Coordinates of N, CA and C in Angstrom, one line a residue:
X1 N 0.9 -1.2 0.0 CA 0.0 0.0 0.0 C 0.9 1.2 0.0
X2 N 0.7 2.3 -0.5 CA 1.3 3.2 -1.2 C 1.5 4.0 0.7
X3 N 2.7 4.9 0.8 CA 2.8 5.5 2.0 C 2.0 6.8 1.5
X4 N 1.0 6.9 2.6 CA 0.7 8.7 2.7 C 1.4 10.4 2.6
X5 N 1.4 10.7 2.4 CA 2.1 12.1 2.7 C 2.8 12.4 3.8
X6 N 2.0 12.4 5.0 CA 2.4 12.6 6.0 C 3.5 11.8 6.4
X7 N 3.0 10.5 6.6 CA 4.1 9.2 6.9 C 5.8 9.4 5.9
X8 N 5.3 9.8 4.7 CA 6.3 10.1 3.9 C 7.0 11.1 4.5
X9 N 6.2 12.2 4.1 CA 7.4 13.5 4.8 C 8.3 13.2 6.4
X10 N 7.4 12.3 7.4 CA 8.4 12.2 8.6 C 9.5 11.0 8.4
X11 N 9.0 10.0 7.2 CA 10.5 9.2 7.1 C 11.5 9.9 6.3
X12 N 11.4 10.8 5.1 CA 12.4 11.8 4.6 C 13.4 12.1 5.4
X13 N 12.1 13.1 6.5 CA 12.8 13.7 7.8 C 13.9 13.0 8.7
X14 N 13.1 12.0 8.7 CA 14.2 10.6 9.4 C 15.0 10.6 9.2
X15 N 15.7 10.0 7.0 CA 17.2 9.8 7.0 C 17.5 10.7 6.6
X16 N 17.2 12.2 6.4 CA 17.9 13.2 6.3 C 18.3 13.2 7.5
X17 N 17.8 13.6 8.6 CA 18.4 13.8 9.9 C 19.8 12.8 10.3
X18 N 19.2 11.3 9.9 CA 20.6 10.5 10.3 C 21.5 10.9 9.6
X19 N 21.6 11.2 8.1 CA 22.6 11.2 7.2 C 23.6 12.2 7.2
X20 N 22.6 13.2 7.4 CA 23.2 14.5 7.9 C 23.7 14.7 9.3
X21 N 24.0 13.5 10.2 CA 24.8 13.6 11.6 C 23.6 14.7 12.5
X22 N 22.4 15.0 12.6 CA 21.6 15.8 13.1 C 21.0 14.5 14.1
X23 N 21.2 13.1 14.3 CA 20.3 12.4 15.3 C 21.4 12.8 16.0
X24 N 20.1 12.2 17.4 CA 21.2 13.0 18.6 C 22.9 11.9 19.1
X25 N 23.5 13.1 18.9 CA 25.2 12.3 19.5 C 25.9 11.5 18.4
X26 N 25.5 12.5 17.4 CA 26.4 12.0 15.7 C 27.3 12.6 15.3
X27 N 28.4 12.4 15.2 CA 29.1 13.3 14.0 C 29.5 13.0 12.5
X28 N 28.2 12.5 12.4 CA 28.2 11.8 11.1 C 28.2 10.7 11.5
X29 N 28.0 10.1 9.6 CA 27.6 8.2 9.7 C 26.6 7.9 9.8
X30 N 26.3 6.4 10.4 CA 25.1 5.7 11.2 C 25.3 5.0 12.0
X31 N 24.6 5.5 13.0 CA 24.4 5.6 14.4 C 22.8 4.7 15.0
X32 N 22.9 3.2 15.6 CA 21.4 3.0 15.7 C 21.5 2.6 17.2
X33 N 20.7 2.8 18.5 CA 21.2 2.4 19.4 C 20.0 3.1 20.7
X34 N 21.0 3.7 21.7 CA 19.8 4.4 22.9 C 18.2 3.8 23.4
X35 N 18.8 2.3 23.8 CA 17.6 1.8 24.2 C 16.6 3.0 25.1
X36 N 15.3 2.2 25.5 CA 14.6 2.9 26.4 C 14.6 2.8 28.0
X37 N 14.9 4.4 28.7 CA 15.3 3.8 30.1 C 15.0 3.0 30.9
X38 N 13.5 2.6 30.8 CA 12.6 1.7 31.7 C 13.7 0.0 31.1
X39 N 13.8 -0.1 30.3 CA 14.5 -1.5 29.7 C 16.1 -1.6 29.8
X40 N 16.5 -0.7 30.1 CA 17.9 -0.2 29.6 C 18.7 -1.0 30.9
X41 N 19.4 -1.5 30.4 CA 20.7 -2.5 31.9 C 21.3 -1.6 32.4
X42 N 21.4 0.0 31.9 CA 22.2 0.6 32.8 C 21.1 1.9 33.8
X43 N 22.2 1.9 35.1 CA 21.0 2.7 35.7 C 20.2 4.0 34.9
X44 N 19.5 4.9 35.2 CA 19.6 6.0 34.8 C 20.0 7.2 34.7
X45 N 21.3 7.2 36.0 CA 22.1 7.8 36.2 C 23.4 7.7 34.9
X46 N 23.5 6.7 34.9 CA 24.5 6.1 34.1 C 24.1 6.3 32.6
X47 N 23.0 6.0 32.6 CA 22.4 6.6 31.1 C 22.6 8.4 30.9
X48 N 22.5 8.9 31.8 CA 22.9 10.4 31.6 C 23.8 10.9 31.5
X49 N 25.0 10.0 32.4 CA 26.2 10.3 31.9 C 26.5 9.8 30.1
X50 N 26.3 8.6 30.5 CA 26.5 8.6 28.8 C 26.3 9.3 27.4
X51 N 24.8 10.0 27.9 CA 24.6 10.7 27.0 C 25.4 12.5 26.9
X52 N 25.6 12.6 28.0 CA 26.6 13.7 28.5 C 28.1 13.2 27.6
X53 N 28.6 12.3 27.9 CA 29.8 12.0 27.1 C 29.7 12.0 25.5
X54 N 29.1 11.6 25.3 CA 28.7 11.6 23.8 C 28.2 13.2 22.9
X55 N 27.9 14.0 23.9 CA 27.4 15.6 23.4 C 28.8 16.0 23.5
X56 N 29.5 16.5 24.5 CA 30.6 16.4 25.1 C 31.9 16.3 24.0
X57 N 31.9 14.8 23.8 CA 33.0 14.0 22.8 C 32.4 15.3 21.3
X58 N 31.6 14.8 21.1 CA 31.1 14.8 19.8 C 31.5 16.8 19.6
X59 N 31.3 17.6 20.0 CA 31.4 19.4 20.4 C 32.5 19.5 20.4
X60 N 34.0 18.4 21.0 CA 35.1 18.8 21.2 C 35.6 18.4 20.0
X61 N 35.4 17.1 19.4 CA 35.7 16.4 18.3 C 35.5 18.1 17.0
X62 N 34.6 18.3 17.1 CA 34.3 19.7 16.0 C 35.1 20.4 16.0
X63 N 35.8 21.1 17.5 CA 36.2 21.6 17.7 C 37.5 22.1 17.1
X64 N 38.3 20.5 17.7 CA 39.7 20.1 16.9 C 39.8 19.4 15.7
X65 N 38.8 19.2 15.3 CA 38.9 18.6 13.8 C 38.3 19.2 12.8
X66 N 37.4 19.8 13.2 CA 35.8 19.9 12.1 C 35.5 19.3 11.2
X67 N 35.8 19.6 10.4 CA 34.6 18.4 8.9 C 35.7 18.0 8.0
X68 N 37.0 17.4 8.6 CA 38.2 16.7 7.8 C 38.0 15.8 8.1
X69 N 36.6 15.1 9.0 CA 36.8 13.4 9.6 C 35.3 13.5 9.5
X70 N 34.8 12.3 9.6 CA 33.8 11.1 9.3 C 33.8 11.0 11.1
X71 N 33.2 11.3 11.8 CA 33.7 10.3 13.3 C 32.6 10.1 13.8
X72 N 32.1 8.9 14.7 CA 30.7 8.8 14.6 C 31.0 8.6 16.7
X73 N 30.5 9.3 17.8 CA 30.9 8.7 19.0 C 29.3 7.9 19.3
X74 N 29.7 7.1 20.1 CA 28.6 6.6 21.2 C 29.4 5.8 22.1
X75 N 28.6 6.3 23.6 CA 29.0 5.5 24.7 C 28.3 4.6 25.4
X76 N 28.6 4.0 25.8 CA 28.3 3.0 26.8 C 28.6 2.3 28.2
X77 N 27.8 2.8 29.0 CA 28.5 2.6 30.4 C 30.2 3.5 30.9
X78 N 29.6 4.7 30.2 CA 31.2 5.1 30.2 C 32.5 4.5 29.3
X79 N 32.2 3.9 28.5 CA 33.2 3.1 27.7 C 32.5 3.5 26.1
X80 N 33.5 4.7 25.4 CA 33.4 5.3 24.3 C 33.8 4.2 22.5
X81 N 33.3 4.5 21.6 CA 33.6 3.7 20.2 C 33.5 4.7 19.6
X82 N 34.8 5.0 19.1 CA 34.8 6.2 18.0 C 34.8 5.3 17.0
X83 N 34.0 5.6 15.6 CA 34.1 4.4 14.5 C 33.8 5.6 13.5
X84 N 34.5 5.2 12.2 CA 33.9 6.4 11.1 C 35.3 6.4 10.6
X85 N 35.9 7.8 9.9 CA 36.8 7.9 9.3 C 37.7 9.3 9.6
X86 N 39.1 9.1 9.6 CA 39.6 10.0 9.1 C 40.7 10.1 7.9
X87 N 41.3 11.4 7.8 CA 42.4 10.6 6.8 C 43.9 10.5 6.9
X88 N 43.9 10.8 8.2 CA 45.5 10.4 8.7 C 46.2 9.6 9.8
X89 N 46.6 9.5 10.5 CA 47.4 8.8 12.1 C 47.2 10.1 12.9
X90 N 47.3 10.9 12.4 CA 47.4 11.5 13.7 C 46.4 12.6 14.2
X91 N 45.2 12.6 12.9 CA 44.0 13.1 13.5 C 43.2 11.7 13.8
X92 N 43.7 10.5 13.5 CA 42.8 9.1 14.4 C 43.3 9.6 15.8
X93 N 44.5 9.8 16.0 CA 45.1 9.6 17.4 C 44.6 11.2 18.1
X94 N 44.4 11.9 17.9 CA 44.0 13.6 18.2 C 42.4 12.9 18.5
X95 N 42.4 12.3 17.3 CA 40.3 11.9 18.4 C 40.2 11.5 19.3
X96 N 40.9 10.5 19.6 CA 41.5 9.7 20.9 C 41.8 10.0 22.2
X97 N 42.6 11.2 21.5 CA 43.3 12.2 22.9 C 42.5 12.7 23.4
X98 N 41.6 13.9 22.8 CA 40.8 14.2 22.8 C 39.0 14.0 23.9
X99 N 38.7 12.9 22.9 CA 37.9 11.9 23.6 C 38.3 11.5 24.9
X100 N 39.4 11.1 25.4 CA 39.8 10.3 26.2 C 39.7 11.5 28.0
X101 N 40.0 12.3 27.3 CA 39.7 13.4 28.2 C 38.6 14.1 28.8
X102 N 37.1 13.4 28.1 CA 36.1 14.4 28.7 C 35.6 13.5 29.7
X103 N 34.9 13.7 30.5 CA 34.1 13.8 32.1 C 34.0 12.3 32.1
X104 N 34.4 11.7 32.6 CA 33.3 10.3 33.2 C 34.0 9.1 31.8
X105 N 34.8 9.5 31.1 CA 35.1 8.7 29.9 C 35.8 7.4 30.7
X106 N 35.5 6.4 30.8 CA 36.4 5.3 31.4 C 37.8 4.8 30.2
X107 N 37.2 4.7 29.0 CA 38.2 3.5 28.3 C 37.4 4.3 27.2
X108 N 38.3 3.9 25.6 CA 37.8 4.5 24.4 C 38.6 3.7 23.2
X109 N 37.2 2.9 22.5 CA 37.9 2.3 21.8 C 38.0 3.0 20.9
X110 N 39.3 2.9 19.7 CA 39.3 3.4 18.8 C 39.3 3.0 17.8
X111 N 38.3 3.0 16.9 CA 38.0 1.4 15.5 C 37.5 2.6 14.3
X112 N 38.5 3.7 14.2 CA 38.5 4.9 13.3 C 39.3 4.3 12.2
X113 N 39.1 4.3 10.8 CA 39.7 4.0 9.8 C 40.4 5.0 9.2
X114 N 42.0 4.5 8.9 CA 42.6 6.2 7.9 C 42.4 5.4 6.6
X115 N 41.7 6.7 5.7 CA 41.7 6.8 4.5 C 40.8 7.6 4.1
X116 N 40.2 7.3 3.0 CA 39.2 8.3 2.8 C 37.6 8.1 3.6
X117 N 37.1 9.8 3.4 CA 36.0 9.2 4.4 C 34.8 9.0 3.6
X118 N 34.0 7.9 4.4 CA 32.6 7.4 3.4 C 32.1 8.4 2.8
X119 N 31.2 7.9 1.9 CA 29.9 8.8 0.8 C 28.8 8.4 2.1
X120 N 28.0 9.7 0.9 CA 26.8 9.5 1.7 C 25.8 8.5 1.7
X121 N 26.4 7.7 0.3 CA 25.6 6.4 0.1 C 25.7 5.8 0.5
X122 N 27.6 5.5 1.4 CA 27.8 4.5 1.9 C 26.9 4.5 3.3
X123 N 26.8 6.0 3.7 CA 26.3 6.1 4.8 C 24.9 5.6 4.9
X124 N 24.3 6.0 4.0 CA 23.0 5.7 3.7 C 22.4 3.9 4.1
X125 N 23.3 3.1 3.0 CA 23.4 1.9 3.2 C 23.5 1.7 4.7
X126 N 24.3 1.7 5.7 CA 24.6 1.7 6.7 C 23.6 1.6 7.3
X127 N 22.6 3.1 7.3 CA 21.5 3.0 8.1 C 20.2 2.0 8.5
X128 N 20.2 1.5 6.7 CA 19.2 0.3 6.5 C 19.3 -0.6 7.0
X129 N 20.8 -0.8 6.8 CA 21.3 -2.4 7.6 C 21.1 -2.1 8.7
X130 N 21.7 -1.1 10.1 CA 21.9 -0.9 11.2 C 19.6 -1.2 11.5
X131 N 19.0 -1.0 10.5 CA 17.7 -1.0 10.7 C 17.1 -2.3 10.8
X132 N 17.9 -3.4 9.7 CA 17.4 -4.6 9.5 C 17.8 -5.3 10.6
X133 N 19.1 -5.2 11.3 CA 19.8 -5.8 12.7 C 19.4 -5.6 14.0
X134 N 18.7 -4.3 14.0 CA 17.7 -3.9 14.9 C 16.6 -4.4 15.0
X135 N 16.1 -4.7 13.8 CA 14.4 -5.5 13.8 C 14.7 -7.0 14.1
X136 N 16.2 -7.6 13.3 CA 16.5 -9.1 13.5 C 16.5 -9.2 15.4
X137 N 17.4 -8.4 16.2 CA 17.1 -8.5 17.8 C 16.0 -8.3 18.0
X138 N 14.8 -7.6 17.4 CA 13.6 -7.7 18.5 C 13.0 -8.7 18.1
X139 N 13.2 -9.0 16.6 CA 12.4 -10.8 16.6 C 13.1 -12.0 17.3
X140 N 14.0 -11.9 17.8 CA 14.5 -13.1 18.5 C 14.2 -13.0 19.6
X141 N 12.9 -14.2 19.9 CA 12.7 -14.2 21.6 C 13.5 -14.6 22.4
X142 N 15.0 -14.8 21.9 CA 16.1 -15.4 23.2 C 16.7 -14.2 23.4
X143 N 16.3 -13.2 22.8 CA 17.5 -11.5 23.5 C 16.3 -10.5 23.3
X144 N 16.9 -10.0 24.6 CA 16.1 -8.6 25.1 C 16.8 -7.4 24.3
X145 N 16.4 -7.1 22.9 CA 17.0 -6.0 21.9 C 17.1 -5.1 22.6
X146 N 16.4 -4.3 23.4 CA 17.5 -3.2 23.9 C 19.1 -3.6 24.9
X147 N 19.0 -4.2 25.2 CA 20.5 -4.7 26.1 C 21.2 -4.6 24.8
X148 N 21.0 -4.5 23.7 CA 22.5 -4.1 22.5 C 21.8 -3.1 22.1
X149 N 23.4 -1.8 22.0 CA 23.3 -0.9 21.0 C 24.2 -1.2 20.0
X150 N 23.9 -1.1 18.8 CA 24.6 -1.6 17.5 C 24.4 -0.2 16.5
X151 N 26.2 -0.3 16.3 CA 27.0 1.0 15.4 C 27.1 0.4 14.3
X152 N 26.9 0.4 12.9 CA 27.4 -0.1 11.6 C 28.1 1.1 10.5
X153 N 29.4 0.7 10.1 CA 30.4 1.3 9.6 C 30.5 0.5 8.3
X154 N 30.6 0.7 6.9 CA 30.5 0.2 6.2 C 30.7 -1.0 6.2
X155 N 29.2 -1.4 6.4 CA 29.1 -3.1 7.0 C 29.8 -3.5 8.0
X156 N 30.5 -3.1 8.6 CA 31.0 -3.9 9.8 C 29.8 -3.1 11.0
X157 N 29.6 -4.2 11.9 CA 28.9 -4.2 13.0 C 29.5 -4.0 14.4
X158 N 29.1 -3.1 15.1 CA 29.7 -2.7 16.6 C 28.8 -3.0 17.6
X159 N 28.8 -4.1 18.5 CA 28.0 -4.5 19.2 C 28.1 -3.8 20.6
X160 N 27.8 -2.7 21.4 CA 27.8 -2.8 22.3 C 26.7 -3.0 23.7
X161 N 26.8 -3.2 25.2 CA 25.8 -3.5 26.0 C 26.7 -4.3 27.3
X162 N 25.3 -4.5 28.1 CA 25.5 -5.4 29.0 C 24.6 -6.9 29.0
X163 N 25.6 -7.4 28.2 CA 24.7 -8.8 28.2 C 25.9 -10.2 28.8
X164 N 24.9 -11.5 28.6 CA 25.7 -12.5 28.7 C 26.2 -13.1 27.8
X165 N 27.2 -14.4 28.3 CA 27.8 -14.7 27.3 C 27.4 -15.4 25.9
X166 N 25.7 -15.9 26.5 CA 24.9 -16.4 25.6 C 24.5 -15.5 24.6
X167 N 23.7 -14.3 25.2 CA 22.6 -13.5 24.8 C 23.8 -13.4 23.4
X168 N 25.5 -12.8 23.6 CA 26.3 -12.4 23.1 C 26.9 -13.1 21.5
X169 N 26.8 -14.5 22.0 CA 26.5 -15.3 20.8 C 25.6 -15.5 19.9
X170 N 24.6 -15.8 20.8 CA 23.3 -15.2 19.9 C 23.3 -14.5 18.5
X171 N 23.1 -13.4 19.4 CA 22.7 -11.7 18.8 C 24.3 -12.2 17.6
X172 N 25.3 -12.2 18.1 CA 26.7 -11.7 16.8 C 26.3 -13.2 15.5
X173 N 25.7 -14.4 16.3 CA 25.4 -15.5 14.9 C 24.6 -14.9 14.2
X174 N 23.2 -14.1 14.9 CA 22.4 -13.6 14.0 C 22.7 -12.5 12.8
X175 N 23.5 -11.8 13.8 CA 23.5 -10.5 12.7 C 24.6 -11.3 11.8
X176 N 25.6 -11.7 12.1 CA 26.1 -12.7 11.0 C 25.8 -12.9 9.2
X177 N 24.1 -13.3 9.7 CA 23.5 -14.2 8.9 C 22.8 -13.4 7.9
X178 N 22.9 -11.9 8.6 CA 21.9 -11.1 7.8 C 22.9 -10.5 6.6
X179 N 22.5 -10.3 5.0 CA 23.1 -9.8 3.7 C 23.8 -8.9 4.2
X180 N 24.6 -8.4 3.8 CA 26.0 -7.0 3.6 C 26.7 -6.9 4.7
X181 N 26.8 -7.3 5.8 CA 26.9 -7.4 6.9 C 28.8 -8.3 6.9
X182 N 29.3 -7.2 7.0 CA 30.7 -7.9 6.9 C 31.9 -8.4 8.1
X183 N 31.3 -7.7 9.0 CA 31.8 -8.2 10.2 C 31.3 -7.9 11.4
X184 N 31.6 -8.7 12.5 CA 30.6 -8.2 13.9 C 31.6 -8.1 14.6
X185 N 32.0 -6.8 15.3 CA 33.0 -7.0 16.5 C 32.3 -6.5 17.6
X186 N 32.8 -7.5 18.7 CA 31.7 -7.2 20.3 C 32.4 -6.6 21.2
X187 N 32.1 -5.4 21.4 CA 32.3 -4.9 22.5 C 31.1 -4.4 23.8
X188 N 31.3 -5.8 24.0 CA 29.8 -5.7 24.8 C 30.8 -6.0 26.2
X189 N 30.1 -5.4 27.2 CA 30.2 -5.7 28.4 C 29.7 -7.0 29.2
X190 N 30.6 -8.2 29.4 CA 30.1 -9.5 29.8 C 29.3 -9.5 31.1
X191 N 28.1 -9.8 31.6 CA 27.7 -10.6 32.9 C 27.3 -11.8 32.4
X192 N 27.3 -12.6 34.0 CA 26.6 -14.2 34.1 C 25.3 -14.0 34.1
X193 N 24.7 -15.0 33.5 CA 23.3 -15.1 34.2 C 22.7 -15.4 35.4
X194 N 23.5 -15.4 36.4 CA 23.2 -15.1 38.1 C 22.9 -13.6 37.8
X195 N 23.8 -12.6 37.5 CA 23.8 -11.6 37.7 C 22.9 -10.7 37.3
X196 N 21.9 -11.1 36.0 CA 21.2 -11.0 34.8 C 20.1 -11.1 35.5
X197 N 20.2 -12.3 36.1 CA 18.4 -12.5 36.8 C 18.5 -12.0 37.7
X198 N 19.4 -11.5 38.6 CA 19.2 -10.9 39.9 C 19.2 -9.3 39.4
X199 N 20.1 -8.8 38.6 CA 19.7 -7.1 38.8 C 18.8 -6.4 37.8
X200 N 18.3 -7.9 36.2 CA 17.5 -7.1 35.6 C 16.7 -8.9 35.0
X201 N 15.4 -8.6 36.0 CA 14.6 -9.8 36.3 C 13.7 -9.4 34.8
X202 N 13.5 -10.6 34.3 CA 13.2 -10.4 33.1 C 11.7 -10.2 32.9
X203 N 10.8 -9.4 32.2 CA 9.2 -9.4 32.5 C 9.4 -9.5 31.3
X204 N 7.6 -9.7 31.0 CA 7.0 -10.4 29.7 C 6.8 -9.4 28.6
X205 N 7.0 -8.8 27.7 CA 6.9 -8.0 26.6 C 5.8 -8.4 25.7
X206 N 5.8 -6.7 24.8 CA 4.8 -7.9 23.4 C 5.4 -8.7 22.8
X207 N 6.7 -8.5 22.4 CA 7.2 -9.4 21.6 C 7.7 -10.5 22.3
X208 N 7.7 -10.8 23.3 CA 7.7 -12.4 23.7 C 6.5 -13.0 23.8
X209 N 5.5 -12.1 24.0 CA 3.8 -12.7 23.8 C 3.8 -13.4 23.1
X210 N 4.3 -13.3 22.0 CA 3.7 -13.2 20.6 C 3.6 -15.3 19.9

């Protein structure tokens, strides 16, 4: 069935906004992620920082670089993924520095490519997929899709969260499996499942109704 006008104009709005680095805590790229607090493994507190680090990162990053880099931040639990592009060693390493410096930053991975920086097609692409891996976790009734926020960089997949070692396998076979999808690297934060059931007891969703 054909989309409406309205529906239309707000998905436009949509990936102009991503593409254009305008969602919140972009500096370009595609960015899919920021579960919702009520579901979210980390406190609320901890969610605020994070989103603090990521405004933060992202304002200083401008600052010392401006628009010669591709750099995409998001944090988690305090633990930063710069992913995107620049085009030398030593503006990769100046993001780093940088980054590594603002408020509450624990550790900061750096999975910044030198060369040239993506198109906007590439970017584009990115978003869909980062879309299709996001719908693949909420159809799987063995993982709670918000417990991953997932970064995709030309095809390669950035898994981050607080999950188990299972949930962890899971989720990286599946996206695996899905077309363009060229690599998954996990940087997820490990718990047991003692610790799973004890500090985030699992309730019943629509999508596990189902």
């Amino acid at each position: 069935m054909p989309m409406n006008r309205p529906a239309l104009g707000a998905a436009l709005l949509l990936s102009l906004s991503l593409l254009s680095g305008c969602a919140p805590l972009v500096v370009g790229g595609a960015v899919v992620g920021s579960a919702l607090v009520a579901t979210d493994r980390r406190t609320a507190g901890t969610q605020l920082e994070d989103q603090g680090i990521e405004v933060k990162a992202a304002a200083r990053l401008r600052e010392a670089l401006g628009d010669r880099v591709n750099i995409n931040v998001q944090a988690y639990n305090r633990v930063v993924l710069l992913s995107g592009e620049t085009r030398n060693e030593a503006d990769k390493a100046e993001a780093e520095r940088v980054v590594a410096q603002v408020e509450n930053v624990s550790r900061v991975h750096n999975e910044l490519q030198v060369g040239f920086l993506s198109s906007l097609t590439s970017r584009a692409n990115d978003v869909v997929l980062a879309g299709k891996i996001k719908a693949t976790l909420i159809d799987s009734r063995a993982l709670q899709s918000n417990a991953f926020t997932v970064v995709v960089e030309r095809g390669e997949v950035y898994l981050m969260g607080r999950v188990t070692e299972r949930e962890a396998h899971v989720a990286s076979e599946l996206i695996r499996g899905i077309p363009k999808v060229t690599k998954v690297v996990r940087l997820m934060e490990l718990i047991s499942e003692e610790e799973l059931a004890r500090r985030h007891p699992r309730t019943p969703t629509a999508e596990q109704s189902r």
